[in-house]
Structure formats: C-alpha cells, structure tokens
Backbone atoms as SQL, in Angstrom:
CREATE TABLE atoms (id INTEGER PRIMARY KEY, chain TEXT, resi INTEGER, resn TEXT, atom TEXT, x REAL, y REAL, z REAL);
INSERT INTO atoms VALUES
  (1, 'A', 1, 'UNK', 'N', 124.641, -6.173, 104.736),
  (2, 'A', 1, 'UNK', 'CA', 123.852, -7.039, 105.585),
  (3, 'A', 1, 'UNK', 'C', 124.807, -7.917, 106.382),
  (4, 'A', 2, 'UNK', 'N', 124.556, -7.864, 107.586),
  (5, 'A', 2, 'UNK', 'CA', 125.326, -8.536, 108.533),
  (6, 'A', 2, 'UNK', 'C', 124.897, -10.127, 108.548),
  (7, 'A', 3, 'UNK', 'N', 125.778, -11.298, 108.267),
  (8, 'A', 3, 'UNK', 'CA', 125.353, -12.725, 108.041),
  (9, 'A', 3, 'UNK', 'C', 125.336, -13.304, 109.267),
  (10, 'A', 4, 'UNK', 'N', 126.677, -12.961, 110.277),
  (11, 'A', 4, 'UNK', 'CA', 127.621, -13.483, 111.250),
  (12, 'A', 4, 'UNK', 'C', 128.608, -14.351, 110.985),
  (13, 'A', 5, 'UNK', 'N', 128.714, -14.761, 109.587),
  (14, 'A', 5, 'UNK', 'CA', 130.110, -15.320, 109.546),
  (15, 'A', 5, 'UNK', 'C', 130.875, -14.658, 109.223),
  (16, 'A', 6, 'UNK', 'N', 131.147, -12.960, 109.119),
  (17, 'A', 6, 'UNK', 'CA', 132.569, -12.276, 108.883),
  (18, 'A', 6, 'UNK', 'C', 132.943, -12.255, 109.601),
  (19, 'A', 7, 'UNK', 'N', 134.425, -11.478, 109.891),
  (20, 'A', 7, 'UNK', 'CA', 135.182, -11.943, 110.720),
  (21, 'A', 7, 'UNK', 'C', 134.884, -9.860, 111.458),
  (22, 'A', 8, 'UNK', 'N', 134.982, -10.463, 112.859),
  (23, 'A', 8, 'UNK', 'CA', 134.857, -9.463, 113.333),
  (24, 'A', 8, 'UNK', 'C', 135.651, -8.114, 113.353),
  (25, 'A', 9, 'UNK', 'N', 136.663, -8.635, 113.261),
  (26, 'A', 9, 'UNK', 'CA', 138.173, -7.313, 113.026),
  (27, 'A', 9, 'UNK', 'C', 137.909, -6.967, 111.290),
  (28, 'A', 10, 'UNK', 'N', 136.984, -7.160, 110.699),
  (29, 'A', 10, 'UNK', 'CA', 137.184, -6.857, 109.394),
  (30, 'A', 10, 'UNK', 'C', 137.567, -5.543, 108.896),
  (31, 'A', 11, 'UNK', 'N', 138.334, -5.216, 107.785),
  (32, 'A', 11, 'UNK', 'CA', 138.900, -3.522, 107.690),
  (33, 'A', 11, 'UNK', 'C', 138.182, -3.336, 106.086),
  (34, 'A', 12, 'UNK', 'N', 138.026, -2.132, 105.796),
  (35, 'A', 12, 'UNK', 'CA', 137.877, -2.149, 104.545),
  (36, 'A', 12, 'UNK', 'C', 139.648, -1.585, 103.584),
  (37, 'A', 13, 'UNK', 'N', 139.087, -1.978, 102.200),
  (38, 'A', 13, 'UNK', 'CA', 140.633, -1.836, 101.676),
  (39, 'A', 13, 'UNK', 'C', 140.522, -0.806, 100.692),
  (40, 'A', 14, 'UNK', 'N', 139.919, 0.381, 101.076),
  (41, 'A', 14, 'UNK', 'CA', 139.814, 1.805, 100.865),
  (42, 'A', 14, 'UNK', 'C', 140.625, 2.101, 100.547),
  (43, 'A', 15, 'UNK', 'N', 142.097, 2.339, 101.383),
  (44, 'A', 15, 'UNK', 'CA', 143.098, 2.637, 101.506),
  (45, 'A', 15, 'UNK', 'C', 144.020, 2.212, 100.501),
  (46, 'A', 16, 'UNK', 'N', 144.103, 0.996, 100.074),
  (47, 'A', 16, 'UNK', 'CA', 145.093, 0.074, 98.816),
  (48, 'A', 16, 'UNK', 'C', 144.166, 0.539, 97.716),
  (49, 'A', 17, 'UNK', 'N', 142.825, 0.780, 97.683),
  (50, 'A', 17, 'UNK', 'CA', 142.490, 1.435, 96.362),
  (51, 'A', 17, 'UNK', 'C', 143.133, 2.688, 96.242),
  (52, 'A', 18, 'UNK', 'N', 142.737, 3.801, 97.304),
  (53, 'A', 18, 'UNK', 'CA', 143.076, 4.665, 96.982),
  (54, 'A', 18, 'UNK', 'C', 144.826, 4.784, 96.320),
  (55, 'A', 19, 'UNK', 'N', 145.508, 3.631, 97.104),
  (56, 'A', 19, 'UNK', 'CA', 146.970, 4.115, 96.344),
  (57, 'A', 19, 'UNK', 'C', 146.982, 3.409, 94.894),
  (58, 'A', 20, 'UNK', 'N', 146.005, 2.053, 94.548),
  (59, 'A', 20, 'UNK', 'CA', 146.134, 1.751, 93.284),
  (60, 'A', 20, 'UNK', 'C', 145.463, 2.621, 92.151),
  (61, 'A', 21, 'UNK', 'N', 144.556, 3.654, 92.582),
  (62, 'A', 21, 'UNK', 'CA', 143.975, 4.575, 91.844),
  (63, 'A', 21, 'UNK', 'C', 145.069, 5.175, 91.112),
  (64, 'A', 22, 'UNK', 'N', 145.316, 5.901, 92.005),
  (65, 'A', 22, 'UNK', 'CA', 146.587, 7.145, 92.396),
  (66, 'A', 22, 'UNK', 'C', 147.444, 6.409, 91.417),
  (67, 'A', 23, 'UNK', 'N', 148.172, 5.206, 91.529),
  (68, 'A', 23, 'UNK', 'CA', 149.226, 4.747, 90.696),
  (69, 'A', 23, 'UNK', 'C', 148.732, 4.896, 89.189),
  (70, 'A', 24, 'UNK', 'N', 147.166, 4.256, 88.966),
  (71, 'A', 24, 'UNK', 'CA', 146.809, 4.197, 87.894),
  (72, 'A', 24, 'UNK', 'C', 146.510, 5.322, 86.951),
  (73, 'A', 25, 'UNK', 'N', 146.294, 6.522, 88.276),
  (74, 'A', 25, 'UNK', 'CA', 146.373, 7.589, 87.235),
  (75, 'A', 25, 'UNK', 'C', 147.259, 8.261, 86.748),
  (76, 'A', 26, 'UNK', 'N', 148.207, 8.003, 87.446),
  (77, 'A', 26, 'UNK', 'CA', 149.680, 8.796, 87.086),
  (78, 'A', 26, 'UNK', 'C', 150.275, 7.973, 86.053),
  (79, 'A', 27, 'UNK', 'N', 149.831, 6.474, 85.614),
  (80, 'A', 27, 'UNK', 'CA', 150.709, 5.628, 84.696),
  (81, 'A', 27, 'UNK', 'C', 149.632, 6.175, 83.519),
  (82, 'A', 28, 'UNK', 'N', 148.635, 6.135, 83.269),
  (83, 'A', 28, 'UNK', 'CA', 147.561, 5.907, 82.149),
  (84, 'A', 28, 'UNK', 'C', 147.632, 7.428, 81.584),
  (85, 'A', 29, 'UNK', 'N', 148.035, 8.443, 82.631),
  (86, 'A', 29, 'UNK', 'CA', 148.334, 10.047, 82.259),
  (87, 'A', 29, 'UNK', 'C', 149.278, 9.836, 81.631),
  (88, 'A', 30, 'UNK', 'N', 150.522, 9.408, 81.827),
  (89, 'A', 30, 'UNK', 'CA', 151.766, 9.524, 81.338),
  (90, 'A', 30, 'UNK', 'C', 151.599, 8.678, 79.781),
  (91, 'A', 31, 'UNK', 'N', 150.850, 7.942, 80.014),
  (92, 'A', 31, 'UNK', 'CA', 150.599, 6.999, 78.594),
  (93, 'A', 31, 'UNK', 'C', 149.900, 7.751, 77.512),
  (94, 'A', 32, 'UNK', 'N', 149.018, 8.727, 78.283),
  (95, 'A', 32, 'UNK', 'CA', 147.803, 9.233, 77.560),
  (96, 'A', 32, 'UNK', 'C', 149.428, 10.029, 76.471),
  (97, 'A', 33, 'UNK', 'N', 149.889, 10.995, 77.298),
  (98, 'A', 33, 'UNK', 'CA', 150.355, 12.006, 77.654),
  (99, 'A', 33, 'UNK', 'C', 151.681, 11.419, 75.961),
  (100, 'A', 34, 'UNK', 'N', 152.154, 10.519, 76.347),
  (101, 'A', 34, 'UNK', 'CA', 153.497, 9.927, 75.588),
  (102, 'A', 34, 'UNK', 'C', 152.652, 9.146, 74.475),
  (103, 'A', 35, 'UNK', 'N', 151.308, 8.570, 74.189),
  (104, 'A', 35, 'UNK', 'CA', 151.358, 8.644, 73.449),
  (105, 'A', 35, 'UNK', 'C', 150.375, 9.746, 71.928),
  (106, 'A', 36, 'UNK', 'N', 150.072, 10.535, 72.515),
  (107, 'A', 36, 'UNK', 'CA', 149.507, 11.826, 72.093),
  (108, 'A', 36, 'UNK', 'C', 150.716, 12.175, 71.342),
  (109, 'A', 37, 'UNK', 'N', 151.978, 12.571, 71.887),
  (110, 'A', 37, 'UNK', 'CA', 153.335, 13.173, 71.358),
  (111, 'A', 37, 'UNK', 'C', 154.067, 11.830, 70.306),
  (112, 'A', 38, 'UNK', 'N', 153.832, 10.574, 70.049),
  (113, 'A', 38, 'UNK', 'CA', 154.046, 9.958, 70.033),
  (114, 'A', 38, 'UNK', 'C', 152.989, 9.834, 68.345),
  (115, 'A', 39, 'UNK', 'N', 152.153, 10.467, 68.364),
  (116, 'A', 39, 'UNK', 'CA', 150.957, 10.547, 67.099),
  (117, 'A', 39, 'UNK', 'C', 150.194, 9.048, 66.779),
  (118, 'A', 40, 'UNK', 'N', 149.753, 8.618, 68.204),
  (119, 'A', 40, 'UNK', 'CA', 148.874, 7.475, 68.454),
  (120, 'A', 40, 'UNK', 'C', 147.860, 7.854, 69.188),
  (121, 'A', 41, 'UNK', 'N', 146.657, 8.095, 68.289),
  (122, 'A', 41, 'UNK', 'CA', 145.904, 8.483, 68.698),
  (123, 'A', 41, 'UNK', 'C', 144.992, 7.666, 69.373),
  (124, 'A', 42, 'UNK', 'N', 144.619, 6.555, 68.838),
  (125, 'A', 42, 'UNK', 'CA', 143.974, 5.454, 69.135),
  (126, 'A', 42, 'UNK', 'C', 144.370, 5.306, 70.764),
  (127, 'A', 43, 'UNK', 'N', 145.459, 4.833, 70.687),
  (128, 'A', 43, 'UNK', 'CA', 146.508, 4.469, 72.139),
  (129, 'A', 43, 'UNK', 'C', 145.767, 5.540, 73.006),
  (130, 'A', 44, 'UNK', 'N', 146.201, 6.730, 72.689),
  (131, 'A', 44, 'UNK', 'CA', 146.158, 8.068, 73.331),
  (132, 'A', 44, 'UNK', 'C', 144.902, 8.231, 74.298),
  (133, 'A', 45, 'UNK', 'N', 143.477, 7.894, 73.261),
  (134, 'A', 45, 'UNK', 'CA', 142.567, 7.810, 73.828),
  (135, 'A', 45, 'UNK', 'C', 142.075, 7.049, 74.308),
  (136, 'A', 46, 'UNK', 'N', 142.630, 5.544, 74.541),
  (137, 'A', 46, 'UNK', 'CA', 142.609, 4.401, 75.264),
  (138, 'A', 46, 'UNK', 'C', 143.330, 4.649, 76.612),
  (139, 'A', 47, 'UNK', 'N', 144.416, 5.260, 76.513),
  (140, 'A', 47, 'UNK', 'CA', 144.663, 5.686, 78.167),
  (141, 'A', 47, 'UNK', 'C', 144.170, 6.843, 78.850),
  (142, 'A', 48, 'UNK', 'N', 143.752, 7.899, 78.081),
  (143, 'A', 48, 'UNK', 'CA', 142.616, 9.016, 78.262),
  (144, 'A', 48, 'UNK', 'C', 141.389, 8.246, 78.553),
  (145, 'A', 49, 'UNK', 'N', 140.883, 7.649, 78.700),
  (146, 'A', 49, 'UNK', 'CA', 139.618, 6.681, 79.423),
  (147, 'A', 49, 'UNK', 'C', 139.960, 6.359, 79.925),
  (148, 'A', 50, 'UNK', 'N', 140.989, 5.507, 80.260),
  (149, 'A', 50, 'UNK', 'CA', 141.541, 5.071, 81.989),
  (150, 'A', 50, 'UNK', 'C', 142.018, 5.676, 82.628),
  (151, 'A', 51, 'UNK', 'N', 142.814, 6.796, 82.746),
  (152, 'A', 51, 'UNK', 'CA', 142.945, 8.209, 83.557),
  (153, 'A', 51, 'UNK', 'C', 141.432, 8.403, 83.686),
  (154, 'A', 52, 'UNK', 'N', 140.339, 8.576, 82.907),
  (155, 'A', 52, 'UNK', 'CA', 138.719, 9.082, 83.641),
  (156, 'A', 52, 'UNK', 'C', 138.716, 8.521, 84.601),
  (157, 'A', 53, 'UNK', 'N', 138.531, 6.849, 84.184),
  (158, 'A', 53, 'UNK', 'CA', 137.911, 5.892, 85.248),
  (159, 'A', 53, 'UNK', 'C', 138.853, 6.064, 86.862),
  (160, 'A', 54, 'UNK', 'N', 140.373, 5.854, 86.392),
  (161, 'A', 54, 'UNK', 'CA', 140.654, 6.287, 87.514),
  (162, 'A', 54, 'UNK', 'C', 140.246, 7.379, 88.260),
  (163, 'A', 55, 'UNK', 'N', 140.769, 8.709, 87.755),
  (164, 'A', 55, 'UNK', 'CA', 139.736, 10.068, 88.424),
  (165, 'A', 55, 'UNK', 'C', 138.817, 9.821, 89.428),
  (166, 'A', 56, 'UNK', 'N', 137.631, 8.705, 88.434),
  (167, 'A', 56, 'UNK', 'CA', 136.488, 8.730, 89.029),
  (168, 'A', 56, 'UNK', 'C', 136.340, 7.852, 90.223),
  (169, 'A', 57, 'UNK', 'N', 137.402, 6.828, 89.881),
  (170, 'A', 57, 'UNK', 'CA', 137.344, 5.650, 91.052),
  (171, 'A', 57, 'UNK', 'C', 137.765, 6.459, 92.367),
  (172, 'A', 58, 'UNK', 'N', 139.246, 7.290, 91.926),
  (173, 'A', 58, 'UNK', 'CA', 139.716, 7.511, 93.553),
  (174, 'A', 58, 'UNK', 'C', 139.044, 9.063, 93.717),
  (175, 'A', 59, 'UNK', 'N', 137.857, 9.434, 93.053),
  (176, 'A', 59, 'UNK', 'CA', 136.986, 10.548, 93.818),
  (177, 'A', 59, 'UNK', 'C', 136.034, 9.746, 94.945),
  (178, 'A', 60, 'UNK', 'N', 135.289, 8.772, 94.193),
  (179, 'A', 60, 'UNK', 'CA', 134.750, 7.931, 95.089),
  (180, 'A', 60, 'UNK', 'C', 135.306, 7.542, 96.519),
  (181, 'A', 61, 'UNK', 'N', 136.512, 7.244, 95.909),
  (182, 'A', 61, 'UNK', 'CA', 136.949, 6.284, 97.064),
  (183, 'A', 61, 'UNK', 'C', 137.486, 7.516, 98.385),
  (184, 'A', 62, 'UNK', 'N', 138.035, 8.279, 97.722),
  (185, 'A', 62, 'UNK', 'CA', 137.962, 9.573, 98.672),
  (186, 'A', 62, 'UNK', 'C', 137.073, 10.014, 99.598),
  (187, 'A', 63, 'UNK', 'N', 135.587, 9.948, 99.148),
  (188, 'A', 63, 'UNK', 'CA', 134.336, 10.339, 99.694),
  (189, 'A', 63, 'UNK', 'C', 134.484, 9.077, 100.296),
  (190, 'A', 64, 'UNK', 'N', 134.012, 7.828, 100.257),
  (191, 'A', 64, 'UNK', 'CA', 133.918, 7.286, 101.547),
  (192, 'A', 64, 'UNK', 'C', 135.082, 7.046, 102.170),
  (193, 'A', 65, 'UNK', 'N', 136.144, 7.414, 102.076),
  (194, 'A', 65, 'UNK', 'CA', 137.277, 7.604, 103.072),
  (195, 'A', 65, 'UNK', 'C', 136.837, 9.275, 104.300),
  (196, 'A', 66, 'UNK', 'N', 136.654, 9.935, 103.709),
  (197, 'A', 66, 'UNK', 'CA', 135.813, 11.390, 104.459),
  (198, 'A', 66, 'UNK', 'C', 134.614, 10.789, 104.986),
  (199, 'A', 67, 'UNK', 'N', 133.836, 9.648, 104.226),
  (200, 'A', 67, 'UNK', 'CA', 132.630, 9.485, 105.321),
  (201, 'A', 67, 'UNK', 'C', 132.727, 9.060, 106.798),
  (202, 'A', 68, 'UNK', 'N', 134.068, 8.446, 106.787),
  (203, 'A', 68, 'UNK', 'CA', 134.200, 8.036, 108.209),
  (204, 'A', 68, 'UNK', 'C', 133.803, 6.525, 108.419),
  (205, 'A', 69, 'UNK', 'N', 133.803, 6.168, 109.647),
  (206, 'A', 69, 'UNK', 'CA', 133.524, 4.387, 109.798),
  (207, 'A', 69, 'UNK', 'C', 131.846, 4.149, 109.856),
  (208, 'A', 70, 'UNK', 'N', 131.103, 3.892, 109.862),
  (209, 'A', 70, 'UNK', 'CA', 129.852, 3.660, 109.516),
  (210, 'A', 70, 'UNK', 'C', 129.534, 2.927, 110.808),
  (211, 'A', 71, 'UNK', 'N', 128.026, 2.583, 111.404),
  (212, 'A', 71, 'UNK', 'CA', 127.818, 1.735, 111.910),
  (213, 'A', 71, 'UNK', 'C', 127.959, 0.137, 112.334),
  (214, 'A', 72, 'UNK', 'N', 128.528, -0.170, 113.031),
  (215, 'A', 72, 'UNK', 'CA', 128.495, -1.639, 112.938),
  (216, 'A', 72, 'UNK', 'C', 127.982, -2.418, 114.119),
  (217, 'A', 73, 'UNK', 'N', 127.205, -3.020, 114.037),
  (218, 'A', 73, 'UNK', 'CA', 126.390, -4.095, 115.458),
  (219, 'A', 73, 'UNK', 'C', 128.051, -4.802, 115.889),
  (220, 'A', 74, 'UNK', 'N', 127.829, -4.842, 117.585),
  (221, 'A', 74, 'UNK', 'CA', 128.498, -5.588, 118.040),
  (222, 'A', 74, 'UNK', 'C', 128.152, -7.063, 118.291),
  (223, 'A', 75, 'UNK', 'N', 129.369, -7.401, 119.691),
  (224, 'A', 75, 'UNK', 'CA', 128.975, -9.063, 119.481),
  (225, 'A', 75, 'UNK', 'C', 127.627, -9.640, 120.383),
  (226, 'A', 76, 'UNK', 'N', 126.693, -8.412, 120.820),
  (227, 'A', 76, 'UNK', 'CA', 125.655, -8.897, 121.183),
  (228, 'A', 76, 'UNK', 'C', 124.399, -8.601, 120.507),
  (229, 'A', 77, 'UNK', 'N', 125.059, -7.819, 119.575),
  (230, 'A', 77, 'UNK', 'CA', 123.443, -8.532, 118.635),
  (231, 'A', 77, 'UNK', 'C', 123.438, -9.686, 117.460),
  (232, 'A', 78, 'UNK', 'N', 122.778, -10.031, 117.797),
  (233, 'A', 78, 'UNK', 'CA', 122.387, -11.387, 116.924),
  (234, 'A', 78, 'UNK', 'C', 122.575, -11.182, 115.188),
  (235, 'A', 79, 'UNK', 'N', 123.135, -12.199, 114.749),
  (236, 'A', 79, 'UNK', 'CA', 123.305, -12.057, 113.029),
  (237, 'A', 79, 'UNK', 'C', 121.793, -12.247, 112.304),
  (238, 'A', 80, 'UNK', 'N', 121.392, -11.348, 111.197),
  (239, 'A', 80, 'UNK', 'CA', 120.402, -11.859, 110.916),
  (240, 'A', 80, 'UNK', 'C', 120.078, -12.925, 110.226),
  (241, 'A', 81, 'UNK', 'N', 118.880, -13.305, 109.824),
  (242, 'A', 81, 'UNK', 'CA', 118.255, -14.669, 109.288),
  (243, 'A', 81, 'UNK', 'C', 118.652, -14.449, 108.131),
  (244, 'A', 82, 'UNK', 'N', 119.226, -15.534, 106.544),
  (245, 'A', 82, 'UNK', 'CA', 119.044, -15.236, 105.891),
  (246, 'A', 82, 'UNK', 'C', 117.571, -15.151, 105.421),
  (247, 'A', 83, 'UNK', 'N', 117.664, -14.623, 104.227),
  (248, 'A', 83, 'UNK', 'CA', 116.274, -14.599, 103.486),
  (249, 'A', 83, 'UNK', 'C', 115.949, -16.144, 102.932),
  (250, 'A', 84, 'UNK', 'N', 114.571, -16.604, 103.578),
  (251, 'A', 84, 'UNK', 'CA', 114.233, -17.591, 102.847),
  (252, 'A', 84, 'UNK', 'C', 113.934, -17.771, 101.310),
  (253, 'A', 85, 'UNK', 'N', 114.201, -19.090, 101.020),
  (254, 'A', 85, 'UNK', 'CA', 113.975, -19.586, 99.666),
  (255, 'A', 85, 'UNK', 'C', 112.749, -20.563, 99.224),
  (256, 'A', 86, 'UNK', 'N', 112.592, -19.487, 97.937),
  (257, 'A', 86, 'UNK', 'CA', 111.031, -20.670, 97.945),
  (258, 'A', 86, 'UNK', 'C', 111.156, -21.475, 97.205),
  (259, 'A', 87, 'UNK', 'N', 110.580, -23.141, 97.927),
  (260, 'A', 87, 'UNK', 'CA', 111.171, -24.309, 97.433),
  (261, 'A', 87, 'UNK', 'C', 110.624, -24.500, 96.108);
C-alpha cells in the first residue's frame, strides 16, 4: 500500500538476500556436512534445518527476482488515505 511518505527512488534488497542466502547455505552445509563426520548429531541436524530454510528463502527470493519490477504509481497520483480509526 502506497502511504506517500516513501521515498521515491526506493529499491528492494532482493539482491543482498539473495547473496546472504547463498552465504548461508554454503556455511550451514558445510556445518551440517563437518558435523555429521564429526558424530554430532544433534549439531548436524541443527544446521541441516538451516541449509532447508535457507534453500527455501533463496528459492523464494529467486522467484521474485524472475518476477520482474511490479507496478508502481507515479508522482501524479495521489497517496492513499490511511484507513480510518474508530474512536
């Protein structure tokens, strides 16, 4: 929802996820990975869930990087109202 107080050049930070994903999955693999060989299992599967989440974060973040830039009103349409509050 457009307020009008963002700032007009605004970017999204798609991009710094996608590389903090990426970092996170290659560290939490290697963890999974070292401590599996390592006969910590506990550990093992504590960084085997954060390798998922990552996975899953930078699949996401992938897809709306492929979706492309989305619509955005320029500077002649009007910001909308917020939603009133009932007193």
């Amino acid at each position: 929802m457009r307020t009008g107080n963002e700032p007009v050049t605004a970017r999204s930070a798609l991009r710094l996820r996608f590389w903090l994903s990426l970092w996170g999955l290659v560290w939490s693999g290697a963890g999974a990975a070292a401590f599996a060989l390592a006969a910590r299992p506990g550990w093992a599967a504590a960084c085997a869930a954060v390798t998922v989440l990552a996975a899953v974060d930078l699949a996401v973040v992938l897809h709306r990087i492929h979706q492309g830039p989305h619509y955005q009103p320029g500077r002649d349409v009007p910001p909308y109202e917020p939603p009133a509050t009932k007193p």
